[in-house]
Amino acid sequence: MRITALAGGVGGARFLNGLLHHLEAHGEVPEVTVIANTGDDITLYGLRVSPDVDTLLYTLGGAVSESQGWGRADDSQRVQGELAAYGAVPQWFTLGDLDLGTHIVRSQWLGQGQSLSEVTGRLAERWGLPGRGVRLLPMTDTPVETHVVISDDDGQRAVHFQEWWVRLRASVPAERFVVAGLDRAAAAPGVLDALRTADVILLPPSNPVVSIGIILGVPGVRDALRGSAAPVVGVSPLIAGAPVRGHADACLAALGLPSTTAAVAGLYADFLDGWLVDPADAGVRLERARVEVHAEPLLMTDVAAASRIAGAALELAARLSGPRSAG
Ligand code: GDP
Ligand code: CA
């Protein structure tokens, strides 16, 4: 079964790790293509950092800091201390010493002219992703960066998404998101094919606006989802109206939307077939009646929980592919 998933960082990675465990436990050899958000990418100290790609690499590679959800386990910050001693900025973005190895080698390979897809493929090999049946693709090879328009004492301005998310902790309202480079970005090699040829398409509980929403903005991606014969099943990142972690509520507010699972499903209404919600949202009514809603506890407390949730998503997809292929 060919599975294609769109993913941001922590929510996406935890779900996908659960998916791999689920498939492995059922004796299935995973064939999973992951299309990763690169809108979070940022250049720091001359190094190209891809936060969501790195979270996917470390989580699926078994090296993530479980307590943080991102970064390497047992990392230290000696280099960052040195940078601070030089007065180098910014200081608000944490870069671990082991993590810096990834950014250095990514920057070196990009500097040699390799594409982000090629570089990501090489990084994924080190973390054993192909061996687990995973192909990790950046959504595009074109440098793309999400910026957030805010108004503060300095007036109205756009800041990099990471500055809004990490330094400001989304405390200043986002007026809108502007994704620099997205209009002229092309889907990375394999991305559109993976959507067209999938048996199942999954939307993990990633941020609907700044993770999944950015991937959907890559030219061709949304059309590929709309035209897909495979069932598209999503997992709600909100439980009882609240994001489990992060500031998805502040992102939805920027679009003028309430923080509800129905609002998130509404963002996918033109291609969504199945929607997993937490039992706390079991009574939810979606605008589009065609979407099959299934309730399942959605807190990914550990790998076993994430694996159970992934299994429920596949079960829902299997139920949906029957009548669809017959019709
Ligand atoms: P980021 O790039 O690291 O912010 O990660 P993602 O975009 O992939 O995922 C962020 C989203 O994951 C947030 O909106 C959270 O609400 C959601 N999330 C995190 N943990 C859980 C969980 O245990 N269950 C569910 N349903 N959603 C979660
Ligand atoms: Ca992210």
mmCIF file of C-alpha atoms and ligand atoms in Angstrom:
data_model
loop_
_atom_site.group_PDB
_atom_site.id
_atom_site.type_symbol
_atom_site.label_atom_id
_atom_site.label_comp_id
_atom_site.label_asym_id
_atom_site.label_seq_id
_atom_site.Cartn_x
_atom_site.Cartn_y
_atom_site.Cartn_z
ATOM 1 C CA MET A 1 0.000 0.000 0.000
ATOM 2 C CA ARG A 2 1.496 3.308 -1.101
ATOM 3 C CA ILE A 3 0.887 6.005 1.487
ATOM 4 C CA THR A 4 1.636 9.666 0.902
ATOM 5 C CA ALA A 5 1.533 12.144 3.784
ATOM 6 C CA LEU A 6 1.986 15.911 4.073
ATOM 7 C CA ALA A 7 3.812 16.863 7.251
ATOM 8 C CA GLY A 8 5.079 19.698 9.402
ATOM 9 C CA GLY A 9 7.361 19.076 12.361
ATOM 10 C CA VAL A 10 6.440 17.605 15.727
ATOM 11 C CA GLY A 11 2.774 16.674 15.129
ATOM 12 C CA GLY A 12 3.575 15.215 11.725
ATOM 13 C CA ALA A 13 6.672 13.348 12.843
ATOM 14 C CA ARG A 14 5.060 11.750 15.893
ATOM 15 C CA PHE A 15 2.095 10.597 13.834
ATOM 16 C CA LEU A 16 4.311 9.196 11.075
ATOM 17 C CA ASN A 17 6.505 7.369 13.565
ATOM 18 C CA GLY A 18 3.289 5.827 14.885
ATOM 19 C CA LEU A 19 2.277 4.939 11.327
ATOM 20 C CA LEU A 20 5.548 3.091 10.745
ATOM 21 C CA HIS A 21 5.145 1.208 14.019
ATOM 22 C CA HIS A 22 1.588 0.295 13.078
ATOM 23 C CA LEU A 23 2.610 -1.042 9.661
ATOM 24 C CA GLU A 24 5.646 -2.872 11.032
ATOM 25 C CA ALA A 25 3.532 -4.462 13.785
ATOM 26 C CA HIS A 26 1.110 -5.750 11.134
ATOM 27 C CA GLY A 27 3.894 -7.256 9.061
ATOM 28 C CA GLU A 28 3.491 -4.694 6.306
ATOM 29 C CA VAL A 29 6.510 -3.223 4.604
ATOM 30 C CA PRO A 30 5.925 0.536 4.720
ATOM 31 C CA GLU A 31 5.900 2.430 1.431
ATOM 32 C CA VAL A 32 5.503 5.935 2.743
ATOM 33 C CA THR A 33 6.304 9.176 0.949
ATOM 34 C CA VAL A 34 6.453 12.172 3.259
ATOM 35 C CA ILE A 35 6.106 15.654 1.753
ATOM 36 C CA ALA A 36 7.621 18.050 4.261
ATOM 37 C CA ASN A 37 6.898 21.717 4.840
ATOM 38 C CA THR A 38 9.920 23.882 4.095
ATOM 39 C CA GLY A 39 8.238 27.228 4.775
ATOM 40 C CA ASP A 40 9.835 27.202 8.241
ATOM 41 C CA ASP A 41 13.311 27.149 6.701
ATOM 42 C CA ILE A 42 15.654 29.899 7.779
ATOM 43 C CA THR A 43 19.275 30.924 7.277
ATOM 44 C CA LEU A 44 21.082 31.416 10.590
ATOM 45 C CA TYR A 45 24.790 32.233 10.886
ATOM 46 C CA GLY A 46 25.069 31.421 7.199
ATOM 47 C CA LEU A 47 23.626 27.940 7.695
ATOM 48 C CA ARG A 48 20.433 26.676 6.090
ATOM 49 C CA VAL A 49 18.138 25.241 8.739
ATOM 50 C CA SER A 50 15.034 23.170 7.830
ATOM 51 C CA PRO A 51 13.246 22.759 11.162
ATOM 52 C CA ASP A 52 10.383 20.526 10.013
ATOM 53 C CA VAL A 53 12.597 18.308 7.866
ATOM 54 C CA ASP A 54 15.011 17.939 10.776
ATOM 55 C CA THR A 55 12.226 17.010 13.208
ATOM 56 C CA LEU A 56 11.092 14.337 10.736
ATOM 57 C CA LEU A 57 14.661 13.045 10.302
ATOM 58 C CA TYR A 58 15.373 12.840 14.011
ATOM 59 C CA THR A 59 11.988 11.428 15.011
ATOM 60 C CA LEU A 60 11.854 8.748 12.310
ATOM 61 C CA GLY A 61 15.572 8.092 12.879
ATOM 62 C CA GLY A 62 15.052 7.476 16.608
ATOM 63 C CA ALA A 63 17.302 10.359 17.644
ATOM 64 C CA VAL A 64 14.832 13.073 18.603
ATOM 65 C CA SER A 65 14.687 14.706 22.025
ATOM 66 C CA GLU A 66 11.405 13.200 23.217
ATOM 67 C CA SER A 67 10.923 15.870 25.875
ATOM 68 C CA GLN A 68 11.218 18.735 23.377
ATOM 69 C CA GLY A 69 9.697 16.927 20.410
ATOM 70 C CA TRP A 70 12.397 18.471 18.180
ATOM 71 C CA GLY A 71 16.205 18.603 18.142
ATOM 72 C CA ARG A 72 18.570 15.805 19.082
ATOM 73 C CA ALA A 73 18.358 13.818 22.301
ATOM 74 C CA ASP A 74 21.171 14.556 24.755
ATOM 75 C CA ASP A 75 22.368 17.583 22.834
ATOM 76 C CA SER A 76 24.383 20.474 24.297
ATOM 77 C CA GLN A 77 24.703 24.128 23.320
ATOM 78 C CA ARG A 78 28.385 24.897 23.540
ATOM 79 C CA VAL A 79 28.597 26.402 20.060
ATOM 80 C CA GLN A 80 25.609 28.634 20.738
ATOM 81 C CA GLY A 81 27.396 29.856 23.862
ATOM 82 C CA GLU A 82 30.390 30.795 21.731
ATOM 83 C CA LEU A 83 28.177 32.621 19.243
ATOM 84 C CA ALA A 84 26.597 34.554 22.113
ATOM 85 C CA ALA A 85 30.054 35.480 23.411
ATOM 86 C CA TYR A 86 30.741 37.057 20.012
ATOM 87 C CA GLY A 87 27.458 38.926 20.159
ATOM 88 C CA ALA A 88 26.200 37.000 17.130
ATOM 89 C CA VAL A 89 22.479 37.201 16.506
ATOM 90 C CA PRO A 90 19.835 35.921 16.677
ATOM 91 C CA GLN A 91 20.060 34.234 20.048
ATOM 92 C CA TRP A 92 16.408 33.232 20.289
ATOM 93 C CA PHE A 93 16.685 30.187 18.041
ATOM 94 C CA THR A 94 18.155 27.178 19.833
ATOM 95 C CA LEU A 95 20.797 25.291 17.879
ATOM 96 C CA GLY A 96 22.242 22.234 19.573
ATOM 97 C CA ASP A 97 25.791 21.126 18.901
ATOM 98 C CA LEU A 98 24.810 17.805 17.325
ATOM 99 C CA ASP A 99 21.991 19.491 15.443
ATOM 100 C CA LEU A 100 24.493 21.983 13.996
ATOM 101 C CA GLY A 101 26.192 19.081 12.234
ATOM 102 C CA THR A 102 23.032 18.646 10.147
ATOM 103 C CA HIS A 103 22.852 22.335 9.267
ATOM 104 C CA ILE A 104 26.536 22.504 8.355
ATOM 105 C CA VAL A 105 26.435 19.520 6.041
ATOM 106 C CA ARG A 106 23.135 20.637 4.488
ATOM 107 C CA SER A 107 24.628 24.060 3.783
ATOM 108 C CA GLN A 108 27.798 22.540 2.365
ATOM 109 C CA TRP A 109 25.915 20.247 -0.010
ATOM 110 C CA LEU A 110 23.535 23.004 -1.082
ATOM 111 C CA GLY A 111 26.570 25.225 -1.665
ATOM 112 C CA GLN A 112 28.013 22.557 -3.948
ATOM 113 C CA GLY A 113 24.917 22.870 -6.101
ATOM 114 C CA GLN A 114 22.879 19.890 -4.917
ATOM 115 C CA SER A 115 19.137 20.423 -4.706
ATOM 116 C CA LEU A 116 17.311 20.424 -1.380
ATOM 117 C CA SER A 117 15.685 17.101 -2.416
ATOM 118 C CA GLU A 118 19.059 15.517 -3.054
ATOM 119 C CA VAL A 119 20.445 16.873 0.187
ATOM 120 C CA THR A 120 17.392 15.765 2.164
ATOM 121 C CA GLY A 121 17.686 12.302 0.614
ATOM 122 C CA ARG A 122 21.296 12.042 1.750
ATOM 123 C CA LEU A 123 20.435 13.223 5.257
ATOM 124 C CA ALA A 124 17.581 10.694 5.388
ATOM 125 C CA GLU A 125 19.936 7.854 4.498
ATOM 126 C CA ARG A 126 22.060 8.567 7.528
ATOM 127 C CA TRP A 127 18.939 8.303 9.693
ATOM 128 C CA GLY A 128 17.831 5.033 8.121
ATOM 129 C CA LEU A 129 14.599 6.334 6.604
ATOM 130 C CA PRO A 130 14.841 4.413 3.312
ATOM 131 C CA GLY A 131 15.413 1.256 5.383
ATOM 132 C CA ARG A 132 12.129 1.922 7.177
ATOM 133 C CA GLY A 133 10.333 2.340 3.859
ATOM 134 C CA VAL A 134 10.194 6.127 3.993
ATOM 135 C CA ARG A 135 10.977 8.560 1.199
ATOM 136 C CA LEU A 136 11.302 12.052 2.638
ATOM 137 C CA LEU A 137 10.748 14.853 0.130
ATOM 138 C CA PRO A 138 10.864 18.587 0.734
ATOM 139 C CA MET A 139 7.715 20.143 -0.756
ATOM 140 C CA THR A 140 9.894 22.184 -3.127
ATOM 141 C CA ASP A 141 13.538 22.730 -3.975
ATOM 142 C CA THR A 142 12.911 26.466 -4.300
ATOM 143 C CA PRO A 143 13.848 28.409 -1.165
ATOM 144 C CA VAL A 144 10.545 29.405 0.412
ATOM 145 C CA GLU A 145 10.045 31.265 3.692
ATOM 146 C CA THR A 146 6.888 31.973 5.638
ATOM 147 C CA HIS A 147 6.716 35.512 6.987
ATOM 148 C CA VAL A 148 4.182 36.943 9.388
ATOM 149 C CA VAL A 149 2.771 40.456 9.140
ATOM 150 C CA ILE A 150 2.454 41.974 12.617
ATOM 151 C CA SER A 151 1.989 45.437 14.108
ATOM 152 C CA ASP A 152 3.879 46.460 17.215
ATOM 153 C CA ASP A 153 5.741 49.511 18.552
ATOM 154 C CA ASP A 154 7.850 49.490 15.388
ATOM 155 C CA GLY A 155 4.708 49.761 13.253
ATOM 156 C CA GLN A 156 3.494 47.211 10.738
ATOM 157 C CA ARG A 157 6.177 44.847 9.485
ATOM 158 C CA ALA A 158 6.806 41.307 8.388
ATOM 159 C CA VAL A 159 8.988 39.039 10.491
ATOM 160 C CA HIS A 160 10.220 35.548 9.672
ATOM 161 C CA PHE A 161 7.813 32.875 10.864
ATOM 162 C CA GLN A 162 10.423 31.577 13.312
ATOM 163 C CA GLU A 163 10.773 34.991 14.931
ATOM 164 C CA TRP A 164 7.010 35.189 15.452
ATOM 165 C CA TRP A 165 6.757 31.585 16.673
ATOM 166 C CA VAL A 166 9.918 31.220 18.745
ATOM 167 C CA ARG A 167 10.867 34.727 19.910
ATOM 168 C CA LEU A 168 7.381 36.259 20.174
ATOM 169 C CA ARG A 169 5.632 32.954 20.968
ATOM 170 C CA ALA A 170 2.779 34.113 18.745
ATOM 171 C CA SER A 171 1.862 36.678 21.426
ATOM 172 C CA VAL A 172 1.536 39.470 18.829
ATOM 173 C CA PRO A 173 -1.466 38.795 16.569
ATOM 174 C CA ALA A 174 -0.580 37.654 13.059
ATOM 175 C CA GLU A 175 -2.384 39.860 10.559
ATOM 176 C CA ARG A 176 -1.527 37.553 7.701
ATOM 177 C CA PHE A 177 1.041 35.086 6.456
ATOM 178 C CA VAL A 178 3.109 35.837 3.384
ATOM 179 C CA VAL A 179 5.100 33.004 1.911
ATOM 180 C CA ALA A 180 8.094 34.448 0.089
ATOM 181 C CA GLY A 181 8.975 32.434 -2.999
ATOM 182 C CA LEU A 182 5.901 30.189 -2.961
ATOM 183 C CA ASP A 183 4.281 31.593 -6.112
ATOM 184 C CA ARG A 184 7.329 30.749 -8.216
ATOM 185 C CA ALA A 185 8.114 27.492 -6.423
ATOM 186 C CA ALA A 186 7.798 24.193 -8.252
ATOM 187 C CA ALA A 187 6.869 21.018 -6.426
ATOM 188 C CA ALA A 188 10.020 19.013 -5.739
ATOM 189 C CA PRO A 189 10.676 15.977 -7.948
ATOM 190 C CA GLY A 190 8.360 13.139 -6.935
ATOM 191 C CA VAL A 191 5.897 15.247 -4.962
ATOM 192 C CA LEU A 192 3.020 15.436 -7.442
ATOM 193 C CA ASP A 193 3.589 11.840 -8.577
ATOM 194 C CA ALA A 194 3.446 10.629 -4.990
ATOM 195 C CA LEU A 195 0.060 12.310 -4.620
ATOM 196 C CA ARG A 196 -1.263 10.985 -7.938
ATOM 197 C CA THR A 197 -0.153 7.398 -7.430
ATOM 198 C CA ALA A 198 -0.895 6.963 -3.717
ATOM 199 C CA ASP A 199 -3.366 4.382 -2.454
ATOM 200 C CA VAL A 200 -4.002 6.493 0.630
ATOM 201 C CA ILE A 201 -3.220 10.141 1.367
ATOM 202 C CA LEU A 202 -2.853 11.144 5.008
ATOM 203 C CA LEU A 203 -2.842 14.553 6.644
ATOM 204 C CA PRO A 204 -1.233 14.084 10.066
ATOM 205 C CA PRO A 205 -2.252 16.433 12.907
ATOM 206 C CA SER A 206 0.177 19.091 11.692
ATOM 207 C CA ASN A 207 -0.518 22.798 11.915
ATOM 208 C CA PRO A 208 -3.237 23.414 9.305
ATOM 209 C CA VAL A 209 -2.062 26.929 8.435
ATOM 210 C CA VAL A 210 1.720 27.126 8.687
ATOM 211 C CA SER A 211 2.593 23.468 8.000
ATOM 212 C CA ILE A 212 -0.071 21.762 5.840
ATOM 213 C CA GLY A 213 -1.385 25.101 4.544
ATOM 214 C CA ILE A 214 2.031 26.040 3.169
ATOM 215 C CA ILE A 215 2.462 22.685 1.395
ATOM 216 C CA LEU A 216 -1.002 23.119 -0.141
ATOM 217 C CA GLY A 217 0.207 26.438 -1.574
ATOM 218 C CA VAL A 218 2.915 24.795 -3.680
ATOM 219 C CA PRO A 219 1.634 25.049 -7.260
ATOM 220 C CA GLY A 220 0.006 21.776 -8.290
ATOM 221 C CA VAL A 221 -0.288 20.187 -4.851
ATOM 222 C CA ARG A 222 -3.855 21.208 -4.106
ATOM 223 C CA ASP A 223 -4.998 20.189 -7.594
ATOM 224 C CA ALA A 224 -3.308 16.809 -7.199
ATOM 225 C CA LEU A 225 -5.214 16.269 -3.947
ATOM 226 C CA ARG A 226 -8.509 17.322 -5.527
ATOM 227 C CA GLY A 227 -7.960 14.995 -8.438
ATOM 228 C CA SER A 228 -6.762 12.073 -6.353
ATOM 229 C CA ALA A 229 -8.573 8.755 -6.669
ATOM 230 C CA ALA A 230 -7.131 7.721 -3.301
ATOM 231 C CA PRO A 231 -9.026 8.563 -0.119
ATOM 232 C CA VAL A 232 -7.647 11.588 1.741
ATOM 233 C CA VAL A 233 -7.882 11.171 5.520
ATOM 234 C CA GLY A 234 -6.878 13.843 8.026
ATOM 235 C CA VAL A 235 -6.253 13.807 11.762
ATOM 236 C CA SER A 236 -7.378 16.813 13.784
ATOM 237 C CA PRO A 237 -4.571 18.785 15.432
ATOM 238 C CA LEU A 238 -7.136 20.390 17.725
ATOM 239 C CA ILE A 239 -8.826 18.670 20.641
ATOM 240 C CA ALA A 240 -11.863 20.441 22.096
ATOM 241 C CA GLY A 241 -10.842 23.611 20.284
ATOM 242 C CA ALA A 242 -7.288 23.731 21.601
ATOM 243 C CA PRO A 243 -4.033 22.870 19.875
ATOM 244 C CA VAL A 244 -2.250 20.106 21.742
ATOM 245 C CA ARG A 245 0.946 22.134 21.503
ATOM 246 C CA GLY A 246 1.977 25.283 19.691
ATOM 247 C CA HIS A 247 -0.171 28.157 18.512
ATOM 248 C CA ALA A 248 -2.465 26.788 15.799
ATOM 249 C CA ASP A 249 -5.277 28.862 17.353
ATOM 250 C CA ALA A 250 -3.328 32.079 16.665
ATOM 251 C CA CYS A 251 -2.682 30.913 13.092
ATOM 252 C CA LEU A 252 -6.380 30.194 12.484
ATOM 253 C CA ALA A 253 -7.255 33.605 13.944
ATOM 254 C CA ALA A 254 -5.062 35.243 11.302
ATOM 255 C CA LEU A 255 -7.332 33.658 8.680
ATOM 256 C CA GLY A 256 -10.406 34.900 10.571
ATOM 257 C CA LEU A 257 -11.263 31.355 11.648
ATOM 258 C CA PRO A 258 -12.264 30.010 15.051
ATOM 259 C CA SER A 259 -10.092 27.453 16.787
ATOM 260 C CA THR A 260 -12.272 24.423 16.089
ATOM 261 C CA THR A 261 -11.762 21.069 14.435
ATOM 262 C CA ALA A 262 -14.558 21.971 12.008
ATOM 263 C CA ALA A 263 -12.675 25.089 10.904
ATOM 264 C CA VAL A 264 -9.556 22.999 10.267
ATOM 265 C CA ALA A 265 -11.518 20.430 8.249
ATOM 266 C CA GLY A 266 -13.033 23.371 6.357
ATOM 267 C CA LEU A 267 -9.559 24.341 5.123
ATOM 268 C CA TYR A 268 -9.361 20.917 3.452
ATOM 269 C CA ALA A 269 -13.011 20.775 2.361
ATOM 270 C CA ASP A 270 -12.282 20.583 -1.374
ATOM 271 C CA PHE A 271 -10.393 17.286 -1.143
ATOM 272 C CA LEU A 272 -10.986 15.725 2.291
ATOM 273 C CA ASP A 273 -12.775 12.363 2.499
ATOM 274 C CA GLY A 274 -12.271 11.295 6.120
ATOM 275 C CA TRP A 275 -11.619 13.248 9.316
ATOM 276 C CA LEU A 276 -10.471 11.799 12.623
ATOM 277 C CA VAL A 277 -11.520 13.812 15.651
ATOM 278 C CA ASP A 278 -11.071 13.283 19.360
ATOM 279 C CA PRO A 279 -14.115 11.963 21.278
ATOM 280 C CA ALA A 280 -14.290 15.465 22.823
ATOM 281 C CA ASP A 281 -15.311 16.670 19.340
ATOM 282 C CA ALA A 282 -17.435 13.651 18.408
ATOM 283 C CA GLY A 283 -20.529 15.759 17.804
ATOM 284 C CA VAL A 284 -18.815 18.036 15.306
ATOM 285 C CA ARG A 285 -20.765 18.941 12.176
ATOM 286 C CA LEU A 286 -18.694 19.651 9.111
ATOM 287 C CA GLU A 287 -19.907 21.964 6.402
ATOM 288 C CA ARG A 288 -19.365 19.286 3.851
ATOM 289 C CA ALA A 289 -21.540 16.261 4.619
ATOM 290 C CA ARG A 290 -19.520 14.064 2.267
ATOM 291 C CA VAL A 291 -16.652 13.891 4.788
ATOM 292 C CA GLU A 292 -16.808 10.798 6.994
ATOM 293 C CA VAL A 293 -16.032 11.700 10.619
ATOM 294 C CA HIS A 294 -14.692 9.119 13.043
ATOM 295 C CA ALA A 295 -13.925 9.724 16.733
ATOM 296 C CA GLU A 296 -10.749 8.300 18.239
ATOM 297 C CA PRO A 297 -8.700 9.518 21.231
ATOM 298 C CA LEU A 298 -6.139 11.742 19.513
ATOM 299 C CA LEU A 299 -3.564 12.511 22.185
ATOM 300 C CA MET A 300 -0.213 11.097 21.019
ATOM 301 C CA THR A 301 1.080 10.411 24.525
ATOM 302 C CA ASP A 302 3.560 7.808 23.285
ATOM 303 C CA VAL A 303 4.420 5.736 20.206
ATOM 304 C CA ALA A 304 1.711 3.202 21.040
ATOM 305 C CA ALA A 305 -0.943 5.934 21.043
ATOM 306 C CA ALA A 306 0.364 7.433 17.793
ATOM 307 C CA SER A 307 0.407 3.951 16.257
ATOM 308 C CA ARG A 308 -3.216 3.340 17.288
ATOM 309 C CA ILE A 309 -4.258 6.707 15.813
ATOM 310 C CA ALA A 310 -2.450 5.934 12.545
ATOM 311 C CA GLY A 311 -4.191 2.556 12.452
ATOM 312 C CA ALA A 312 -7.561 4.289 12.871
ATOM 313 C CA ALA A 313 -6.711 6.669 10.011
ATOM 314 C CA LEU A 314 -5.869 3.720 7.724
ATOM 315 C CA GLU A 315 -9.045 1.900 8.762
ATOM 316 C CA LEU A 316 -11.112 4.955 7.897
ATOM 317 C CA ALA A 317 -9.300 5.200 4.554
ATOM 318 C CA ALA A 318 -10.023 1.519 3.833
ATOM 319 C CA ARG A 319 -13.731 2.074 4.555
ATOM 320 C CA LEU A 320 -13.740 5.044 2.188
ATOM 321 C CA SER A 321 -11.915 3.406 -0.684
ATOM 322 C CA GLY A 322 -14.518 0.624 -1.052
ATOM 323 C CA PRO A 323 -17.572 2.587 -2.228
ATOM 324 C CA ARG A 324 -15.435 5.203 -3.996
ATOM 325 C CA SER A 325 -13.726 2.719 -6.273
ATOM 326 C CA ALA A 326 -17.068 0.990 -6.922
ATOM 327 C CA GLY A 327 -18.642 4.304 -7.891
HETATM 328 P P1 GDP B 1 5.529 21.847 14.136
HETATM 329 O O1 GDP B 1 5.973 22.157 12.730
HETATM 330 O O2 GDP B 1 6.625 21.329 14.994
HETATM 331 O O3 GDP B 1 4.709 22.915 14.743
HETATM 332 O O4 GDP B 1 4.613 20.565 13.985
HETATM 333 P P2 GDP B 1 3.362 20.234 13.098
HETATM 334 O O5 GDP B 1 2.908 21.355 12.274
HETATM 335 O O6 GDP B 1 3.626 18.932 12.410
HETATM 336 O O7 GDP B 1 2.304 19.913 14.210
HETATM 337 C C1 GDP B 1 1.822 20.910 15.071
HETATM 338 C C2 GDP B 1 0.436 20.536 15.462
HETATM 339 O O8 GDP B 1 0.441 19.236 16.038
HETATM 340 C C3 GDP B 1 -0.159 21.457 16.500
HETATM 341 O O9 GDP B 1 -1.223 22.178 15.918
HETATM 342 C C4 GDP B 1 -0.647 20.517 17.598
HETATM 343 O O10 GDP B 1 -1.928 20.812 18.027
HETATM 344 C C5 GDP B 1 -0.610 19.161 16.928
HETATM 345 N N1 GDP B 1 -0.321 18.117 17.878
HETATM 346 C C6 GDP B 1 0.787 17.989 18.630
HETATM 347 N N2 GDP B 1 0.686 16.900 19.438
HETATM 348 C C7 GDP B 1 -0.522 16.346 19.163
HETATM 349 C C8 GDP B 1 -1.222 15.225 19.679
HETATM 350 O O11 GDP B 1 -0.762 14.501 20.558
HETATM 351 N N3 GDP B 1 -2.454 14.960 19.145
HETATM 352 C C9 GDP B 1 -3.012 15.747 18.168
HETATM 353 N N4 GDP B 1 -4.224 15.406 17.704
HETATM 354 N N5 GDP B 1 -2.383 16.823 17.684
HETATM 355 C C10 GDP B 1 -1.157 17.124 18.164
HETATM 356 CA CA CA B 2 7.064 23.731 11.700
#
